[in-house]
mmCIF file of C-alpha atoms and ligand atoms in Angstrom:
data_model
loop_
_atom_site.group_PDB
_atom_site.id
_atom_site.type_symbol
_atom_site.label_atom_id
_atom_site.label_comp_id
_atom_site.label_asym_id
_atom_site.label_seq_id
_atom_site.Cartn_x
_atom_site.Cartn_y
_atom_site.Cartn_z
ATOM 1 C CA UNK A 1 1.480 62.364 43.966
ATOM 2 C CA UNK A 2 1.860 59.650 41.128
ATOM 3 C CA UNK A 3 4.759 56.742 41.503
ATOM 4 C CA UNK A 4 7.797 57.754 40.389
ATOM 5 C CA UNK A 5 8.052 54.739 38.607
ATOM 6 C CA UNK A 6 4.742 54.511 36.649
ATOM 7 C CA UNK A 7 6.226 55.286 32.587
ATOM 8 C CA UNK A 8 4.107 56.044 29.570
ATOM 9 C CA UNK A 9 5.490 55.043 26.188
ATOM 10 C CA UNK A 10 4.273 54.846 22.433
ATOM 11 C CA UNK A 11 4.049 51.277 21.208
ATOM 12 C CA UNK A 12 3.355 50.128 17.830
ATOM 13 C CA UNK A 13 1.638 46.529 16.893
ATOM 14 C CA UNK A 14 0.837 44.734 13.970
ATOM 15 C CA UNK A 15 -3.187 44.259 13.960
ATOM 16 C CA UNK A 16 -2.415 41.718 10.790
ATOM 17 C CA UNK A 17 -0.348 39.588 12.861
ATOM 18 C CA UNK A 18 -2.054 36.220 14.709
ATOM 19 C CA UNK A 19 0.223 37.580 17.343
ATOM 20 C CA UNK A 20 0.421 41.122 19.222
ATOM 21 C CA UNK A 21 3.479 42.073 20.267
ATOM 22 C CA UNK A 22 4.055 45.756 21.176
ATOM 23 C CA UNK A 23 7.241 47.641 20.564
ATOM 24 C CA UNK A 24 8.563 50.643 22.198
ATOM 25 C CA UNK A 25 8.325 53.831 19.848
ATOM 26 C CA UNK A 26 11.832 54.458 18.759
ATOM 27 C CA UNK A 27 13.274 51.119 18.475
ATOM 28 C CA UNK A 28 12.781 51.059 15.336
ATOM 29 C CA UNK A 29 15.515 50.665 12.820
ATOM 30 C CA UNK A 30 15.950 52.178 9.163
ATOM 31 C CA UNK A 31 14.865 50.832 6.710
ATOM 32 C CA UNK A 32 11.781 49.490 8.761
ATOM 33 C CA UNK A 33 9.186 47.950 6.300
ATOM 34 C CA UNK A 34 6.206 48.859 8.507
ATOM 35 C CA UNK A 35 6.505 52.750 8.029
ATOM 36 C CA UNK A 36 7.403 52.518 4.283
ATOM 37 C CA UNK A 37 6.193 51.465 0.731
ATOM 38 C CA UNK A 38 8.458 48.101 1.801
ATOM 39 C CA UNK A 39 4.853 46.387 3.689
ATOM 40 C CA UNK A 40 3.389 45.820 0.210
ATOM 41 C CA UNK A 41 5.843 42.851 0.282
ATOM 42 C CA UNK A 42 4.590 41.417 4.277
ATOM 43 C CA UNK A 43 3.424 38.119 3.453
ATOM 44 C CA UNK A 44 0.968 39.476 6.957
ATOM 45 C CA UNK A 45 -0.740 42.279 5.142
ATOM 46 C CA UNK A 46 -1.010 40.621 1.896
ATOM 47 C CA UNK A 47 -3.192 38.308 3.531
ATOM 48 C CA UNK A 48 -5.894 41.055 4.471
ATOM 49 C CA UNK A 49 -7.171 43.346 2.008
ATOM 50 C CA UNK A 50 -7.637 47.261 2.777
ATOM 51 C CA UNK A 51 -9.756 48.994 -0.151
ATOM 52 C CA UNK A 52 -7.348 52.072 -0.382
ATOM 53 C CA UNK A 53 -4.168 51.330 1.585
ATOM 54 C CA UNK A 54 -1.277 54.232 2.266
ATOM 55 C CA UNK A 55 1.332 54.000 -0.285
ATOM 56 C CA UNK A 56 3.744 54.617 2.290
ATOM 57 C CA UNK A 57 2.556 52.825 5.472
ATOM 58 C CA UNK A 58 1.130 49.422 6.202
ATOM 59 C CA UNK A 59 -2.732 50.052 7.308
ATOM 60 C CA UNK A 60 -2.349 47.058 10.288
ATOM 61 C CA UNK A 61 0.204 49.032 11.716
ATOM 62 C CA UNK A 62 -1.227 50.094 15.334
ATOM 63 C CA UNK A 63 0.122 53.103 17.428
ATOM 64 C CA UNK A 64 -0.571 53.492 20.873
ATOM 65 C CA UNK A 65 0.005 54.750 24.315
ATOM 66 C CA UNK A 66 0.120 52.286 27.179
ATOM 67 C CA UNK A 67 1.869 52.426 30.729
ATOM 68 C CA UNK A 68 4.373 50.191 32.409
ATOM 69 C CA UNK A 69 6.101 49.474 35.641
ATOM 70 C CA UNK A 70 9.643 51.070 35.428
ATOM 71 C CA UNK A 71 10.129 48.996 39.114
ATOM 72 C CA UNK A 72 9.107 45.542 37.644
ATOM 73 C CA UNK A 73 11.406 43.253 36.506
ATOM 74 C CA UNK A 74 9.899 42.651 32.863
ATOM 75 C CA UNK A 75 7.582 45.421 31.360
ATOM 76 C CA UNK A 76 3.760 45.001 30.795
ATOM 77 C CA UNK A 77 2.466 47.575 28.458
ATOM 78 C CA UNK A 78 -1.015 48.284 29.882
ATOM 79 C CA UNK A 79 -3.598 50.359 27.322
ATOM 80 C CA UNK A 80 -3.422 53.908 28.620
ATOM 81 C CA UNK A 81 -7.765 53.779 28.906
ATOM 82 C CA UNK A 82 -7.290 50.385 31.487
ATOM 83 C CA UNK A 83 -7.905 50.958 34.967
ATOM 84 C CA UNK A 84 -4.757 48.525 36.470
ATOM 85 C CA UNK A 85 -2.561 51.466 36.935
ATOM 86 C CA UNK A 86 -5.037 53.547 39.000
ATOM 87 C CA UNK A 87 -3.418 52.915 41.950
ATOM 88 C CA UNK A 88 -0.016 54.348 40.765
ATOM 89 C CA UNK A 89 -1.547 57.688 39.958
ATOM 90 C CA UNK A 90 -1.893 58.291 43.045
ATOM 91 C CA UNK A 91 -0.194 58.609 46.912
ATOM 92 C CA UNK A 92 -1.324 54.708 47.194
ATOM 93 C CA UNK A 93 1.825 53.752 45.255
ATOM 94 C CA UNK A 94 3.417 54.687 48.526
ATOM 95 C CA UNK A 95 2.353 50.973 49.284
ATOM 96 C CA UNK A 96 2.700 48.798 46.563
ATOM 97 C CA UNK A 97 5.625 45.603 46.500
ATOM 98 C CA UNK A 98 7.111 46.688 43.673
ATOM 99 C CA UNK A 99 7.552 50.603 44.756
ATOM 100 C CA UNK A 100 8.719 49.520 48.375
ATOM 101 C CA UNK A 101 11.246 46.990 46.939
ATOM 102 C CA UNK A 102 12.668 49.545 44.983
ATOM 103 C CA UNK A 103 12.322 53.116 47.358
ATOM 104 C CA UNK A 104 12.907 50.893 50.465
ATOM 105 C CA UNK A 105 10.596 50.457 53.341
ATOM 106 C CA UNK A 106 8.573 52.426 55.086
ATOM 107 C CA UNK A 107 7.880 54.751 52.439
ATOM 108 C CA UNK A 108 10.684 57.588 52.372
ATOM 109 C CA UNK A 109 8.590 60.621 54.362
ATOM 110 C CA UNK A 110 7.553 62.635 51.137
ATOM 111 C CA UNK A 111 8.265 66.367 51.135
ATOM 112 C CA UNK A 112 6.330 68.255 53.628
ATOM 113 C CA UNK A 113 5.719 65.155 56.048
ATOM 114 C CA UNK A 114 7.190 64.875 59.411
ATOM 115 C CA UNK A 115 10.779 62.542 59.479
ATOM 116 C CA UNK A 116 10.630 58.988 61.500
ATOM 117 C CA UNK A 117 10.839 59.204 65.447
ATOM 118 C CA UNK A 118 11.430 56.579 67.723
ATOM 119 C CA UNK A 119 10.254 55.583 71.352
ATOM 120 C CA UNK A 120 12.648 52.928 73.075
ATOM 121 C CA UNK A 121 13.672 51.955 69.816
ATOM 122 C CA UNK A 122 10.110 51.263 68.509
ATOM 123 C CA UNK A 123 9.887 53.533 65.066
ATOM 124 C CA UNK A 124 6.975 55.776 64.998
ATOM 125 C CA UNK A 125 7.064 57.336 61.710
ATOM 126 C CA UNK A 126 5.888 61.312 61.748
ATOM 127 C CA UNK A 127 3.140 60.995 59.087
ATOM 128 C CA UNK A 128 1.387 58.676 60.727
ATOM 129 C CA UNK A 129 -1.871 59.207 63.048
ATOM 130 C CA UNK A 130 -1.623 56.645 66.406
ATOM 131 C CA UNK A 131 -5.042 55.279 67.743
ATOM 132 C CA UNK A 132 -4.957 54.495 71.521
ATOM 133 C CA UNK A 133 -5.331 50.640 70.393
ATOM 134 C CA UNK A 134 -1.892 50.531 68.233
ATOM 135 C CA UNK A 135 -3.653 50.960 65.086
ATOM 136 C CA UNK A 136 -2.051 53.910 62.969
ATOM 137 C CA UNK A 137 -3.223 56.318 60.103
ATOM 138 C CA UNK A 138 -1.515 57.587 56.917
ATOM 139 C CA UNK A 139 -4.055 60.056 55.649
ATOM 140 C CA UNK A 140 -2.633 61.559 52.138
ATOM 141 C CA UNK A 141 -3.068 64.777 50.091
ATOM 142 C CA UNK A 142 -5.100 62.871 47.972
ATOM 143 C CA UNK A 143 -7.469 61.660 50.550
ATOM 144 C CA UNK A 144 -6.351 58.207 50.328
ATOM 145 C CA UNK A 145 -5.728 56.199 53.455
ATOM 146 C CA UNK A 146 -3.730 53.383 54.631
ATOM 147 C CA UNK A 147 -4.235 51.504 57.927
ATOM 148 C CA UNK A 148 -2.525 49.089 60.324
ATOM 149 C CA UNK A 149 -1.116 48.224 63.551
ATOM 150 C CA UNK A 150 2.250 49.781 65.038
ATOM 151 C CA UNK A 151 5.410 48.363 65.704
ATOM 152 C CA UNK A 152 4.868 47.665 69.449
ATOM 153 C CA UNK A 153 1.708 45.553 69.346
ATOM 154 C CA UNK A 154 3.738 43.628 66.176
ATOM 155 C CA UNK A 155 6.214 43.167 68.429
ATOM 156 C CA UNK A 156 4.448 41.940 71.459
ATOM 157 C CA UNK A 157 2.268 39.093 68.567
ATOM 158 C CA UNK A 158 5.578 38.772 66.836
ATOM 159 C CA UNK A 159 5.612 36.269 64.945
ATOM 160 C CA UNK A 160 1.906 37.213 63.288
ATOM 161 C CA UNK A 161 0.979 33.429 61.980
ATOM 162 C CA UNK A 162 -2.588 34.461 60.674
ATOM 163 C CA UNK A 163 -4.519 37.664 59.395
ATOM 164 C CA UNK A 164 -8.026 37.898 58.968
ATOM 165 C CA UNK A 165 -10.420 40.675 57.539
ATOM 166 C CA UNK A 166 -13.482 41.127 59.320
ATOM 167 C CA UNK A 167 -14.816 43.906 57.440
ATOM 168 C CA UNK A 168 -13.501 44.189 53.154
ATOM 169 C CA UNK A 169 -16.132 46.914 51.587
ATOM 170 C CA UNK A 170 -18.620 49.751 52.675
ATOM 171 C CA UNK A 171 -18.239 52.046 54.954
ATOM 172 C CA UNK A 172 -16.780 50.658 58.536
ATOM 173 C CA UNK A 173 -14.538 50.791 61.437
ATOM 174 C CA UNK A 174 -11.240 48.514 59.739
ATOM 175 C CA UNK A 175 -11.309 44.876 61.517
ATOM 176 C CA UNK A 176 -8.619 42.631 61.495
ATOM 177 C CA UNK A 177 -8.091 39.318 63.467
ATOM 178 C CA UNK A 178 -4.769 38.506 64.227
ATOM 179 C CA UNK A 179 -3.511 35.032 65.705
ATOM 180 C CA UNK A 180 -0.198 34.331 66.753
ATOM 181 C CA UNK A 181 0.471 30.797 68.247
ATOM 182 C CA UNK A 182 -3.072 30.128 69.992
ATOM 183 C CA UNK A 183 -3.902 33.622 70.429
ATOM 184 C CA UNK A 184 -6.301 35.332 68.161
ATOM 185 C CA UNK A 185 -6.731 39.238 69.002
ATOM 186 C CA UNK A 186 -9.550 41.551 67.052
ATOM 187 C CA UNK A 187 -7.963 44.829 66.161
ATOM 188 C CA UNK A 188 -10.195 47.509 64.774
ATOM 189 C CA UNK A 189 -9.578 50.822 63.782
ATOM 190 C CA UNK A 190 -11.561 53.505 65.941
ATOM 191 C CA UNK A 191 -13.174 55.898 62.852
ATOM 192 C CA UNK A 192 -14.839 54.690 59.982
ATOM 193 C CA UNK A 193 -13.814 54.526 56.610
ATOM 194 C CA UNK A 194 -14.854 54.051 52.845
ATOM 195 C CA UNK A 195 -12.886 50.626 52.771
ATOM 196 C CA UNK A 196 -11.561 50.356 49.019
ATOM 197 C CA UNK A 197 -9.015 47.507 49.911
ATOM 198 C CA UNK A 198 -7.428 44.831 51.635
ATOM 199 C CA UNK A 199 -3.794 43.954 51.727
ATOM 200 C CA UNK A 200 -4.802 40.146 50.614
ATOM 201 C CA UNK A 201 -1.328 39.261 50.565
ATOM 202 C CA UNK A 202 -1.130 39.070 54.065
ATOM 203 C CA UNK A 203 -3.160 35.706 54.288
ATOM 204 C CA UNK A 204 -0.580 34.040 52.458
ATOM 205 C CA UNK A 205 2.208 35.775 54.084
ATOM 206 C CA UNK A 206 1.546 37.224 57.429
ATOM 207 C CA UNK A 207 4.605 37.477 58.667
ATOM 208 C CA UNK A 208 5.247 41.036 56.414
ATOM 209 C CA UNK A 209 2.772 42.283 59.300
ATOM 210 C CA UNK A 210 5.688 41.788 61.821
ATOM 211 C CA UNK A 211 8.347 42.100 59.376
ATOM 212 C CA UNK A 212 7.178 46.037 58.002
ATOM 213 C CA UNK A 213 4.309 47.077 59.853
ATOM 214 C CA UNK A 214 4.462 50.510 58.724
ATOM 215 C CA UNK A 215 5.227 49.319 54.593
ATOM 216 C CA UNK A 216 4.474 46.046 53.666
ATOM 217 C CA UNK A 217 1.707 45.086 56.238
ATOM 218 C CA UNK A 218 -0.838 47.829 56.016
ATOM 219 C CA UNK A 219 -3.976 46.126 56.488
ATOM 220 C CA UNK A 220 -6.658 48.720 54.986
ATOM 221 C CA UNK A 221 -7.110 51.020 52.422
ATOM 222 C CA UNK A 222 -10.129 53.261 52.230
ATOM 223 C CA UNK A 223 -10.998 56.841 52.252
ATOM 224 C CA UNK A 224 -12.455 59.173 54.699
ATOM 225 C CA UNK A 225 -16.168 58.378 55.477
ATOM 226 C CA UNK A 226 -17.922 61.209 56.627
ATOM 227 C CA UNK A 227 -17.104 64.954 57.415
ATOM 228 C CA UNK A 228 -18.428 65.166 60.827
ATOM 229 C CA UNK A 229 -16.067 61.743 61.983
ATOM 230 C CA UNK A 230 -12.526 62.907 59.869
ATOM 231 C CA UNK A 231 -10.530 59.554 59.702
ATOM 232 C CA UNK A 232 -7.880 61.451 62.236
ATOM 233 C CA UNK A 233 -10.487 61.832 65.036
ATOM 234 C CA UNK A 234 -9.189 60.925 68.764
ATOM 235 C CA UNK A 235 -5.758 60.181 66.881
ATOM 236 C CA UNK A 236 -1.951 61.484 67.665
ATOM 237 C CA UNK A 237 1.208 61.985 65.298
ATOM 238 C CA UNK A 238 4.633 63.916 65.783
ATOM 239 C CA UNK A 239 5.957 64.242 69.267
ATOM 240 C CA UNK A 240 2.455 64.019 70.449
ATOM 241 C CA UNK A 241 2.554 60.282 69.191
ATOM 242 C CA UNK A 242 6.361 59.691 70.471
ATOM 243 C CA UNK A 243 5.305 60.859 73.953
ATOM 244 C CA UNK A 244 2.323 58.569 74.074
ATOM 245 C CA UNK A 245 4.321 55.755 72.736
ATOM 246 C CA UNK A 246 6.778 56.445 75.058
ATOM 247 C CA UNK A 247 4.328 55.829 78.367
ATOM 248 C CA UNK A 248 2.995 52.511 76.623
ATOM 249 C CA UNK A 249 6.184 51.416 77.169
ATOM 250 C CA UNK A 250 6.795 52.385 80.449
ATOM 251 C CA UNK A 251 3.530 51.409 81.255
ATOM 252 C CA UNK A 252 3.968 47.686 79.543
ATOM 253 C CA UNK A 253 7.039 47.168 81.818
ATOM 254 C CA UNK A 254 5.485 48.667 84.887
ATOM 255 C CA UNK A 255 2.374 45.913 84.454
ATOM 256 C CA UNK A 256 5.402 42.833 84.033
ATOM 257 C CA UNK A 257 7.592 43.614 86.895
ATOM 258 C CA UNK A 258 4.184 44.654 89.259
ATOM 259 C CA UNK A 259 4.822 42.074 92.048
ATOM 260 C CA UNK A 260 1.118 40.646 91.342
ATOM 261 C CA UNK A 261 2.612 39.666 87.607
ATOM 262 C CA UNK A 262 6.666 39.072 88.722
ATOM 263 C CA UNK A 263 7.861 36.672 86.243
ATOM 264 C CA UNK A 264 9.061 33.332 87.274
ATOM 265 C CA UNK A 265 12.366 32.818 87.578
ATOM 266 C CA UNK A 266 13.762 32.321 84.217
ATOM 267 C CA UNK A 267 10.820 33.859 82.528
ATOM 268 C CA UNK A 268 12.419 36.889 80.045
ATOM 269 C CA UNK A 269 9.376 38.965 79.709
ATOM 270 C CA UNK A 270 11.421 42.077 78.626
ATOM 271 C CA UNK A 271 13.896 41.996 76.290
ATOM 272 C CA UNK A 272 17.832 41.945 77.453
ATOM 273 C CA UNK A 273 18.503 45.484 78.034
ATOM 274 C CA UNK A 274 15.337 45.503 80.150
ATOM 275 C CA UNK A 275 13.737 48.333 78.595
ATOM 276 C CA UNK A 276 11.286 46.842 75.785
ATOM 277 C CA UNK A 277 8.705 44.099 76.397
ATOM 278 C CA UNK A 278 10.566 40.446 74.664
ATOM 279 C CA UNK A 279 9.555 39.624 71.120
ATOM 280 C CA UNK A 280 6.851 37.598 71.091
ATOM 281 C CA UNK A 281 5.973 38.415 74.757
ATOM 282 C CA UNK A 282 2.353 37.022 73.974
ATOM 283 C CA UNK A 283 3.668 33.447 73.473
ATOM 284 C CA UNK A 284 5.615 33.775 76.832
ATOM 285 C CA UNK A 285 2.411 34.588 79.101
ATOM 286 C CA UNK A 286 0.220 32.155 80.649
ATOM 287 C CA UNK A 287 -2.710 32.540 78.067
ATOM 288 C CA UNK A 288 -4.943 34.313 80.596
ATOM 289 C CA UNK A 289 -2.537 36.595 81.173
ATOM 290 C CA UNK A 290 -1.855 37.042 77.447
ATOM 291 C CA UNK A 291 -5.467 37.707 76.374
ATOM 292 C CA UNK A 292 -5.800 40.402 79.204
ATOM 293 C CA UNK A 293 -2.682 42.155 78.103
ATOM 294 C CA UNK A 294 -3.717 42.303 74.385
ATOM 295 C CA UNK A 295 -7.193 43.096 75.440
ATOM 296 C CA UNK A 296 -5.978 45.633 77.283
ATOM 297 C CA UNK A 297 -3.978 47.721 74.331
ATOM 298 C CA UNK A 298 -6.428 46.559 71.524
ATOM 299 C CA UNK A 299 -9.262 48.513 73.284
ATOM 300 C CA UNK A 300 -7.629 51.684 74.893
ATOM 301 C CA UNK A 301 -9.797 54.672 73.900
HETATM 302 S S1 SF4 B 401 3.273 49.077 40.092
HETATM 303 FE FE1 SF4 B 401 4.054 50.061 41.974
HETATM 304 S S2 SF4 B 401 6.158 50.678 41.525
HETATM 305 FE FE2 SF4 B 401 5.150 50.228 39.576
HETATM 306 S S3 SF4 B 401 4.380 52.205 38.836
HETATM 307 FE FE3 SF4 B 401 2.715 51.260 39.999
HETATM 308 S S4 SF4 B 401 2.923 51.980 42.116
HETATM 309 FE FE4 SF4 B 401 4.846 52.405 41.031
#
């Protein structure tokens, strides 16, 4: 499904003109000298010669059809034959800035896909797939698909200080290296796919991972890589995906108050209503103790 916000328009431009401007079909005003016998007089066209020119039309005068952002602030008019709008033809627009600034984030589920759930408060949207390792899915129609990592792993790094790609192009398993504080943790998808992309803006702002996990910081984009390993292999959604997340939570708390790992007194290792690991619960563990945790969920299979 295209962006709802990719436009087309006519423009016109003067090709006589040291400087192109285009201008929306239809904002034109009578009387325009452009479309009439009137351009014989443009000081412009009189500089050029054209060997038998339209009585009634200027010759420089170029029409066109371009596309344009109706979600960005100012309008570029892109060449309808240029490649930067591919993206927007597509379900990918599901994950650009300017579409999620506009439609809010995550994506609003589009017709046919499963509504938001939630698992002690941690959202787990119903069109994405859920890898054992807190990486998640969103396979579309079009075959496009968007990886990261789910709102409980963000939460226990919370706040993400550093992304790294390990993998960019080709086919692969997605690989990401996340640090927090002094923790770096490798996350990596479990199927491969036909990587096409990298959400680059993550370097320079990381903390989107934490922020929207499931909008803003996807880390992948790619296709499906081969028929015999579909992108969804080994991977839950729907209540399926609520249930699991559900036991990782139980699970998480069982592991902190286990009398082996009590906390010391003072120590808030779950948040205040006791049920949800604390924010940033990597930072709070001894680092041993850290790294085992996140190796722990990173590598479930
Ligand atoms: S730039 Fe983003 S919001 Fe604008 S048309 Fe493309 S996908 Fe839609």
């Amino acid at each position: 499904m295209r962006c709802p916000f990719l436009r087309e328009a006519q423009v016109k431009s003067c090709q006589a003109s040291p400087f192109r401007k285009m201008i929306v079909r239809g904002d034109e005003t009578d009387g325009e000298r452009c479309t009439s016998a009137g351009w014989r007089d443009c000081p412009a066209a009189r500089q050029l010669s054209e060997e038998h020119p339209s009585r009634t039309r200027c010759p420089f005068l170029h029409e066109s059809l371009v596309q344009y952002c109706g979600a960005a602030p100012v309008a570029r008019y892109v060449p309808y034959s240029e490649s930067a709008f591919s993206l927007c033809g597509g379900d990918s627009h599901r994950y650009c800035e300017a579409y999620l600034g506009v439609a809010g984030s995550p994506a609003p589920a589009a017709a046919g896909r499963a509504p938001a759930g939630s698992a002690w408060g941690i959202p787990v949207p119903g069109w994405l797939w859920f890898a054992p390792n807190h990486t998640w899915l969103d396979e579309t129609e079009d075959g496009t698909c968007h990886v990261g990592i789910d709102a409980f792993l963000v939460r226990i790094l919370s706040p993400v200080d550093r992304v790294q790609f390990l993998t960019t192009s080709g086919i692969a398993c997605p690989a990401a290296l996340i640090g927090c504080g002094p923790l770096d943790v490798t996350v990596v998808f479990p199927n491969p796919l036909v990587l096409t992309g990298v959400n680059g803006g993550l370097r320079a702002a990381p903390g989107r991972l934490a922020a929207d996990p499931y909008g803003l910081g996807w880390l992948f984009a790619g296709r499906p890589a081969r028929r015999e390993t579909p992108a969804t292999a080994g991977l839950r959604r729907g209540a399926a995906a609520v249930e699991w997340m559900e036991s990782e939570v139980v699970r998480l708390r069982e592991t902190l108050e286990a009398p082996a790992g009590r906390p010391a007194p003072g120590e808030a290792r779950l948040a205040a209503d006791g049920g949800l690991p604390a924010e940033g619960l990597a930072r709070l563990l001894p680092r041993p103790e850290a790294l085992a945790l996140l190796h722990a969920l990173t590598h479930a299979r």
